[in-house]
Amino acid sequence: MASADVFVTTEWLAERLDAPDIVVVDGSWYLPAHGRDPHAEYAERRIPGALRFDIDAVKDTSSELPHMLPRPEAFAAAVGAMGIGDGMRIVVYDGLGLFSAPRVRWTFKTFGAKDVVILEGGFPKWQAEDRPIEHGPPRSRAARSFTARLDHSAVADAGDVARALSEGTAQVVDARPGDRFRGEAPEPRAGVRSGHMPGALNLPATSIVQDGRLKSPEALAAAFAEAGLDLDRPLITSCGSGVTAAILSTALETIGKPARALYDGSWSEWGASDRPLATGPANKA
């Protein structure tokens, strides 16, 4: 898998901003600790023509879990109303450089979009290069038809993860910070226990991102190996709520070792249930 299939540069996008078959999507989403409002930031400044995609709005509204994937027909209706249709190239960015954009890209691809890429360096790089910024009310696009077909194989549920761990059919890698994984720090969501799934391994997403970009392929492969992961065996990515897990999935894709699936419910689901829990460092044996 070439990096060009996953990322585009700011130079590339700047030359094609007015192309009718390209749609730019602001997929910014922040943790409470970031102290930032993605809606206010989008309203104030954005890449010209960018649409706002909110993972907390386009979600399964029947689930109490955060930003779970919606049903295909709901996703199709939501993005079609935004002006995103079949056959368009979708370029996703976020306000941290590389944080929530991978989750948005994974969502579109899981629903069948063929051509979805991430803006390398995101909005911070775009701004640092003094590229065009749009202010005021966003432009509207005519509604389009988007055909959504959910790729069930790309999405793991709690049962899939439990079987993978008990039967050894796949490795589970958790993107949360080490102190949360080890159970040394509380979870940010009420009612969610501290710790990790017995048998899961830990690779914090922050450890493979530098200056809003993924580290080099060599550094990525080394980081996965150091975490105890065998890149020749199937992997399921997880995190707190399915956002930073997508950073790991993106990293795996760029080095030609795509993840089998992403655990959509992640620790928000597992940690709030009565499923087995472990604390302390991961057992890499």
mmCIF file of C-alpha atoms in Angstrom:
data_model
loop_
_atom_site.group_PDB
_atom_site.id
_atom_site.type_symbol
_atom_site.label_atom_id
_atom_site.label_comp_id
_atom_site.label_asym_id
_atom_site.label_seq_id
_atom_site.Cartn_x
_atom_site.Cartn_y
_atom_site.Cartn_z
ATOM 1 C CA MET A 1 0.000 0.000 0.000
ATOM 2 C CA ALA A 2 1.611 3.244 -1.131
ATOM 3 C CA SER A 3 1.422 6.307 1.058
ATOM 4 C CA ALA A 4 -0.099 8.137 -1.925
ATOM 5 C CA ASP A 5 -3.203 5.959 -1.501
ATOM 6 C CA VAL A 6 -3.643 7.328 2.019
ATOM 7 C CA PHE A 7 -2.283 10.904 2.032
ATOM 8 C CA VAL A 8 -2.109 13.900 -0.275
ATOM 9 C CA THR A 9 0.123 16.916 0.233
ATOM 10 C CA THR A 10 -0.984 20.483 0.824
ATOM 11 C CA GLU A 11 0.623 21.389 -2.513
ATOM 12 C CA TRP A 12 -1.457 18.760 -4.297
ATOM 13 C CA LEU A 13 -4.689 20.005 -2.745
ATOM 14 C CA ALA A 14 -3.934 23.690 -3.302
ATOM 15 C CA GLU A 15 -3.617 23.025 -7.042
ATOM 16 C CA ARG A 16 -6.990 21.235 -7.151
ATOM 17 C CA LEU A 17 -9.229 23.160 -4.756
ATOM 18 C CA ASP A 18 -11.685 24.075 -7.509
ATOM 19 C CA ALA A 19 -11.860 20.629 -9.105
ATOM 20 C CA PRO A 20 -15.531 19.572 -9.278
ATOM 21 C CA ASP A 21 -14.808 15.949 -8.391
ATOM 22 C CA ILE A 22 -12.898 16.776 -5.174
ATOM 23 C CA VAL A 23 -14.581 17.468 -1.854
ATOM 24 C CA VAL A 24 -12.632 18.661 1.178
ATOM 25 C CA VAL A 25 -13.912 17.557 4.583
ATOM 26 C CA ASP A 26 -13.079 19.053 7.973
ATOM 27 C CA GLY A 27 -13.262 16.017 10.241
ATOM 28 C CA SER A 28 -11.903 17.700 13.376
ATOM 29 C CA TRP A 29 -12.852 16.187 16.722
ATOM 30 C CA TYR A 30 -11.187 16.808 20.059
ATOM 31 C CA LEU A 31 -10.901 15.219 23.469
ATOM 32 C CA PRO A 32 -12.157 17.318 26.407
ATOM 33 C CA ALA A 33 -8.533 17.734 27.495
ATOM 34 C CA HIS A 34 -7.782 19.591 24.265
ATOM 35 C CA GLY A 35 -10.143 22.407 25.304
ATOM 36 C CA ARG A 36 -11.113 23.123 21.692
ATOM 37 C CA ASP A 37 -14.426 23.500 19.854
ATOM 38 C CA PRO A 38 -14.304 22.028 16.343
ATOM 39 C CA HIS A 39 -17.598 23.646 15.299
ATOM 40 C CA ALA A 40 -16.486 27.144 16.318
ATOM 41 C CA GLU A 41 -13.117 26.661 14.639
ATOM 42 C CA TYR A 42 -14.749 25.513 11.392
ATOM 43 C CA ALA A 43 -17.117 28.479 11.435
ATOM 44 C CA GLU A 44 -14.204 30.848 11.954
ATOM 45 C CA ARG A 45 -11.671 29.489 9.476
ATOM 46 C CA ARG A 46 -11.355 26.507 7.174
ATOM 47 C CA ILE A 47 -9.914 25.359 3.879
ATOM 48 C CA PRO A 48 -12.000 27.006 1.121
ATOM 49 C CA GLY A 49 -15.047 24.910 0.279
ATOM 50 C CA ALA A 50 -14.520 22.443 3.106
ATOM 51 C CA LEU A 51 -17.564 20.635 4.470
ATOM 52 C CA ARG A 52 -17.950 19.816 8.142
ATOM 53 C CA PHE A 53 -18.202 16.138 9.091
ATOM 54 C CA ASP A 54 -18.987 15.574 12.762
ATOM 55 C CA ILE A 55 -18.482 12.018 14.041
ATOM 56 C CA ASP A 56 -20.735 12.858 16.979
ATOM 57 C CA ALA A 57 -23.595 13.747 14.607
ATOM 58 C CA VAL A 58 -23.236 11.125 11.869
ATOM 59 C CA LYS A 59 -23.489 8.149 14.212
ATOM 60 C CA ASP A 60 -25.740 5.393 15.522
ATOM 61 C CA THR A 61 -28.207 7.463 17.525
ATOM 62 C CA SER A 62 -29.681 4.338 19.125
ATOM 63 C CA SER A 63 -26.391 3.467 20.858
ATOM 64 C CA GLU A 64 -25.251 4.924 24.160
ATOM 65 C CA LEU A 65 -21.648 4.452 23.045
ATOM 66 C CA PRO A 66 -19.852 7.438 21.485
ATOM 67 C CA HIS A 67 -19.835 7.925 17.694
ATOM 68 C CA MET A 68 -20.600 4.349 16.716
ATOM 69 C CA LEU A 69 -21.083 3.770 13.001
ATOM 70 C CA PRO A 70 -24.634 4.524 11.845
ATOM 71 C CA ARG A 71 -26.703 2.283 9.603
ATOM 72 C CA PRO A 72 -25.716 2.504 5.921
ATOM 73 C CA GLU A 73 -28.908 4.266 4.874
ATOM 74 C CA ALA A 74 -28.443 6.915 7.582
ATOM 75 C CA PHE A 75 -24.842 7.499 6.521
ATOM 76 C CA ALA A 76 -25.827 7.749 2.853
ATOM 77 C CA ALA A 77 -28.543 10.280 3.626
ATOM 78 C CA ALA A 78 -26.262 12.397 5.826
ATOM 79 C CA VAL A 79 -23.294 12.649 3.477
ATOM 80 C CA GLY A 80 -25.452 12.917 0.374
ATOM 81 C CA ALA A 81 -27.189 15.934 1.910
ATOM 82 C CA MET A 82 -23.762 17.482 2.506
ATOM 83 C CA GLY A 83 -23.007 17.213 -1.202
ATOM 84 C CA ILE A 84 -20.776 14.154 -1.146
ATOM 85 C CA GLY A 85 -21.596 11.650 -3.863
ATOM 86 C CA ASP A 86 -20.372 8.514 -5.546
ATOM 87 C CA GLY A 87 -17.158 8.842 -7.541
ATOM 88 C CA MET A 88 -15.819 11.904 -5.723
ATOM 89 C CA ARG A 89 -12.333 12.108 -4.247
ATOM 90 C CA ILE A 90 -12.695 12.935 -0.559
ATOM 91 C CA VAL A 91 -9.838 14.769 1.184
ATOM 92 C CA VAL A 92 -10.112 14.773 4.974
ATOM 93 C CA TYR A 93 -8.221 17.001 7.393
ATOM 94 C CA ASP A 94 -8.359 17.875 11.081
ATOM 95 C CA GLY A 95 -7.211 20.694 13.334
ATOM 96 C CA LEU A 96 -4.435 18.748 15.063
ATOM 97 C CA GLY A 97 -2.694 17.535 11.935
ATOM 98 C CA LEU A 98 -3.381 13.838 12.397
ATOM 99 C CA PHE A 99 -5.911 12.903 15.045
ATOM 100 C CA SER A 100 -9.539 12.435 14.000
ATOM 101 C CA ALA A 101 -9.060 12.530 10.207
ATOM 102 C CA PRO A 102 -8.067 8.829 10.110
ATOM 103 C CA ARG A 103 -11.344 7.905 11.831
ATOM 104 C CA VAL A 104 -13.329 9.914 9.288
ATOM 105 C CA ARG A 105 -11.431 8.337 6.406
ATOM 106 C CA TRP A 106 -11.973 4.863 7.871
ATOM 107 C CA THR A 107 -15.691 5.604 8.217
ATOM 108 C CA PHE A 108 -16.082 6.644 4.587
ATOM 109 C CA LYS A 109 -14.083 3.678 3.319
ATOM 110 C CA THR A 110 -15.996 1.263 5.540
ATOM 111 C CA PHE A 111 -19.184 2.509 3.892
ATOM 112 C CA GLY A 112 -17.775 1.919 0.426
ATOM 113 C CA ALA A 113 -16.136 5.182 -0.654
ATOM 114 C CA LYS A 114 -13.296 4.196 -2.974
ATOM 115 C CA ASP A 115 -11.158 7.340 -3.019
ATOM 116 C CA VAL A 116 -10.609 8.876 0.414
ATOM 117 C CA VAL A 117 -7.324 10.444 1.469
ATOM 118 C CA ILE A 118 -5.973 12.449 4.403
ATOM 119 C CA LEU A 119 -4.355 15.848 4.020
ATOM 120 C CA GLU A 120 -0.807 15.314 5.252
ATOM 121 C CA GLY A 121 -0.090 17.695 8.122
ATOM 122 C CA GLY A 122 -3.743 18.739 8.250
ATOM 123 C CA PHE A 123 -4.959 22.257 8.877
ATOM 124 C CA PRO A 124 -1.892 23.265 10.941
ATOM 125 C CA LYS A 125 0.374 22.689 7.947
ATOM 126 C CA TRP A 126 -2.062 24.409 5.585
ATOM 127 C CA GLN A 127 -2.117 27.490 7.812
ATOM 128 C CA ALA A 128 1.651 27.464 8.408
ATOM 129 C CA GLU A 129 2.164 27.651 4.654
ATOM 130 C CA ASP A 130 -0.141 30.681 4.455
ATOM 131 C CA ARG A 131 -2.509 28.961 2.065
ATOM 132 C CA PRO A 132 -6.028 30.293 1.355
ATOM 133 C CA ILE A 133 -8.461 30.359 4.278
ATOM 134 C CA GLU A 134 -12.228 30.746 4.043
ATOM 135 C CA HIS A 135 -14.164 32.754 6.627
ATOM 136 C CA GLY A 136 -17.840 33.445 7.191
ATOM 137 C CA PRO A 137 -20.793 31.209 6.320
ATOM 138 C CA PRO A 138 -19.642 28.044 4.537
ATOM 139 C CA ARG A 139 -20.608 27.429 0.951
ATOM 140 C CA SER A 140 -23.379 24.959 0.329
ATOM 141 C CA ARG A 141 -23.161 22.112 -2.156
ATOM 142 C CA ALA A 142 -25.992 20.556 -4.099
ATOM 143 C CA ALA A 143 -27.146 17.264 -2.643
ATOM 144 C CA ARG A 144 -25.627 14.168 -4.201
ATOM 145 C CA SER A 145 -26.346 10.469 -4.187
ATOM 146 C CA PHE A 146 -24.001 8.370 -2.063
ATOM 147 C CA THR A 147 -24.284 4.587 -2.171
ATOM 148 C CA ALA A 148 -23.371 3.178 1.249
ATOM 149 C CA ARG A 149 -22.518 -0.479 1.661
ATOM 150 C CA LEU A 150 -21.093 -1.426 5.041
ATOM 151 C CA ASP A 151 -17.974 -3.588 4.924
ATOM 152 C CA HIS A 152 -18.764 -5.723 7.958
ATOM 153 C CA SER A 153 -15.315 -7.332 7.866
ATOM 154 C CA ALA A 154 -13.688 -3.980 8.667
ATOM 155 C CA VAL A 155 -15.621 -3.578 11.926
ATOM 156 C CA ALA A 156 -15.018 -5.691 15.023
ATOM 157 C CA ASP A 157 -17.472 -5.960 17.889
ATOM 158 C CA ALA A 158 -16.821 -7.094 21.469
ATOM 159 C CA GLY A 159 -17.508 -10.718 20.594
ATOM 160 C CA ASP A 160 -15.019 -10.655 17.732
ATOM 161 C CA VAL A 161 -12.370 -9.194 20.027
ATOM 162 C CA ALA A 162 -13.052 -11.703 22.806
ATOM 163 C CA ARG A 163 -12.751 -14.618 20.372
ATOM 164 C CA ALA A 164 -9.573 -13.228 18.832
ATOM 165 C CA LEU A 165 -7.970 -12.949 22.260
ATOM 166 C CA SER A 166 -9.114 -16.325 23.568
ATOM 167 C CA GLU A 167 -8.397 -18.276 20.381
ATOM 168 C CA GLY A 168 -5.310 -16.365 19.284
ATOM 169 C CA THR A 169 -6.720 -15.717 15.819
ATOM 170 C CA ALA A 170 -5.751 -12.031 15.871
ATOM 171 C CA GLN A 171 -3.701 -9.616 17.946
ATOM 172 C CA VAL A 172 -5.432 -6.675 19.587
ATOM 173 C CA VAL A 173 -3.504 -3.410 19.786
ATOM 174 C CA ASP A 174 -4.759 -0.573 21.993
ATOM 175 C CA ALA A 175 -3.918 3.027 21.017
ATOM 176 C CA ARG A 176 -4.680 4.609 24.412
ATOM 177 C CA PRO A 177 -1.947 6.249 26.498
ATOM 178 C CA GLY A 178 0.109 3.792 28.527
ATOM 179 C CA ASP A 179 -1.140 4.960 31.932
ATOM 180 C CA ARG A 180 -4.755 4.373 30.940
ATOM 181 C CA PHE A 181 -3.916 0.996 29.400
ATOM 182 C CA ARG A 182 -2.121 -0.100 32.564
ATOM 183 C CA GLY A 183 -4.989 1.089 34.765
ATOM 184 C CA GLU A 184 -2.893 3.780 36.452
ATOM 185 C CA ALA A 185 -5.037 6.686 35.232
ATOM 186 C CA PRO A 186 -8.834 6.986 35.278
ATOM 187 C CA GLU A 187 -10.845 6.802 32.107
ATOM 188 C CA PRO A 188 -12.359 10.106 30.940
ATOM 189 C CA ARG A 189 -15.836 8.600 30.599
ATOM 190 C CA ALA A 190 -17.966 7.942 33.662
ATOM 191 C CA GLY A 191 -18.697 4.313 34.407
ATOM 192 C CA VAL A 192 -15.735 2.973 32.445
ATOM 193 C CA ARG A 193 -13.212 0.851 34.365
ATOM 194 C CA SER A 194 -9.467 1.386 34.130
ATOM 195 C CA GLY A 195 -7.221 -1.225 32.552
ATOM 196 C CA HIS A 196 -7.184 -3.239 29.337
ATOM 197 C CA MET A 197 -8.392 -6.452 27.719
ATOM 198 C CA PRO A 198 -6.329 -9.431 28.893
ATOM 199 C CA GLY A 199 -3.925 -10.275 26.088
ATOM 200 C CA ALA A 200 -4.125 -6.896 24.333
ATOM 201 C CA LEU A 201 -0.950 -4.997 23.516
ATOM 202 C CA ASN A 202 -0.387 -1.266 23.814
ATOM 203 C CA LEU A 203 0.938 1.195 21.252
ATOM 204 C CA PRO A 204 -0.132 4.764 22.081
ATOM 205 C CA ALA A 205 -1.123 6.585 18.911
ATOM 206 C CA THR A 206 0.827 9.633 20.084
ATOM 207 C CA SER A 207 4.052 7.632 19.868
ATOM 208 C CA ILE A 208 3.818 7.207 16.080
ATOM 209 C CA VAL A 209 2.773 10.778 15.201
ATOM 210 C CA GLN A 210 5.224 13.666 15.027
ATOM 211 C CA ASP A 211 4.360 17.250 14.049
ATOM 212 C CA GLY A 212 0.936 16.205 12.818
ATOM 213 C CA ARG A 213 2.224 13.436 10.549
ATOM 214 C CA LEU A 214 2.965 9.748 10.786
ATOM 215 C CA LYS A 215 6.580 8.883 11.450
ATOM 216 C CA SER A 216 8.639 7.186 8.749
ATOM 217 C CA PRO A 217 7.668 3.667 7.631
ATOM 218 C CA GLU A 218 10.807 2.323 9.294
ATOM 219 C CA ALA A 219 9.928 4.027 12.584
ATOM 220 C CA LEU A 220 6.352 2.742 12.377
ATOM 221 C CA ALA A 221 7.458 -0.857 11.819
ATOM 222 C CA ALA A 222 9.906 -0.553 14.709
ATOM 223 C CA ALA A 223 7.209 0.853 17.009
ATOM 224 C CA PHE A 224 4.828 -2.022 16.270
ATOM 225 C CA ALA A 225 7.619 -4.534 16.840
ATOM 226 C CA GLU A 226 8.635 -2.884 20.118
ATOM 227 C CA ALA A 227 5.011 -3.147 21.276
ATOM 228 C CA GLY A 228 5.237 -6.916 20.785
ATOM 229 C CA LEU A 229 3.175 -7.120 17.610
ATOM 230 C CA ASP A 230 3.828 -9.512 14.749
ATOM 231 C CA LEU A 231 2.978 -7.633 11.557
ATOM 232 C CA ASP A 232 2.575 -10.905 9.682
ATOM 233 C CA ARG A 233 -0.373 -11.904 11.874
ATOM 234 C CA PRO A 234 -3.889 -10.355 11.806
ATOM 235 C CA LEU A 235 -4.432 -7.253 13.929
ATOM 236 C CA ILE A 236 -7.499 -5.574 15.403
ATOM 237 C CA THR A 237 -7.056 -1.960 16.478
ATOM 238 C CA SER A 238 -8.766 -0.459 19.525
ATOM 239 C CA CYS A 239 -8.581 2.653 21.722
ATOM 240 C CA GLY A 240 -10.932 4.657 23.943
ATOM 241 C CA SER A 241 -13.797 5.191 21.517
ATOM 242 C CA GLY A 242 -12.597 4.141 18.068
ATOM 243 C CA VAL A 243 -10.861 7.389 17.059
ATOM 244 C CA THR A 244 -7.137 6.952 17.696
ATOM 245 C CA ALA A 245 -7.451 3.260 16.798
ATOM 246 C CA ALA A 246 -7.848 4.552 13.248
ATOM 247 C CA ILE A 247 -4.429 6.212 13.493
ATOM 248 C CA LEU A 248 -2.922 2.780 14.114
ATOM 249 C CA SER A 249 -4.976 1.341 11.255
ATOM 250 C CA THR A 250 -3.732 4.113 8.967
ATOM 251 C CA ALA A 251 -0.133 3.487 9.996
ATOM 252 C CA LEU A 252 -0.507 -0.220 9.296
ATOM 253 C CA GLU A 253 -1.998 0.517 5.890
ATOM 254 C CA THR A 254 0.889 2.794 4.921
ATOM 255 C CA ILE A 255 3.451 0.086 5.666
ATOM 256 C CA GLY A 256 1.529 -2.533 3.714
ATOM 257 C CA LYS A 257 0.184 -4.447 6.716
ATOM 258 C CA PRO A 258 -3.486 -3.372 6.911
ATOM 259 C CA ALA A 259 -5.409 -4.198 10.066
ATOM 260 C CA ARG A 260 -8.058 -6.880 9.880
ATOM 261 C CA ALA A 261 -10.606 -4.631 11.609
ATOM 262 C CA LEU A 262 -11.174 -1.759 14.019
ATOM 263 C CA TYR A 263 -13.075 -2.342 17.258
ATOM 264 C CA ASP A 264 -15.770 0.321 16.980
ATOM 265 C CA GLY A 265 -16.949 0.187 20.602
ATOM 266 C CA SER A 266 -13.370 0.022 21.885
ATOM 267 C CA TRP A 267 -12.694 0.550 25.601
ATOM 268 C CA SER A 268 -15.852 2.659 26.021
ATOM 269 C CA GLU A 269 -17.792 -0.557 25.491
ATOM 270 C CA TRP A 270 -15.450 -3.169 26.974
ATOM 271 C CA GLY A 271 -14.535 -1.122 30.038
ATOM 272 C CA ALA A 272 -18.182 -0.413 30.871
ATOM 273 C CA SER A 273 -19.109 -4.101 30.703
ATOM 274 C CA ASP A 274 -18.359 -7.067 32.945
ATOM 275 C CA ARG A 275 -15.891 -8.542 30.467
ATOM 276 C CA PRO A 276 -12.438 -9.587 31.777
ATOM 277 C CA LEU A 277 -10.012 -6.819 32.658
ATOM 278 C CA ALA A 278 -6.272 -6.664 33.263
ATOM 279 C CA THR A 279 -4.024 -3.969 34.688
ATOM 280 C CA GLY A 280 -0.306 -3.376 34.585
ATOM 281 C CA PRO A 281 1.994 -3.757 31.557
ATOM 282 C CA ALA A 282 0.990 -5.890 28.615
ATOM 283 C CA ASN A 283 2.237 -9.444 28.568
ATOM 284 C CA LYS A 284 4.231 -9.756 25.337
ATOM 285 C CA ALA A 285 5.075 -13.397 25.831
#
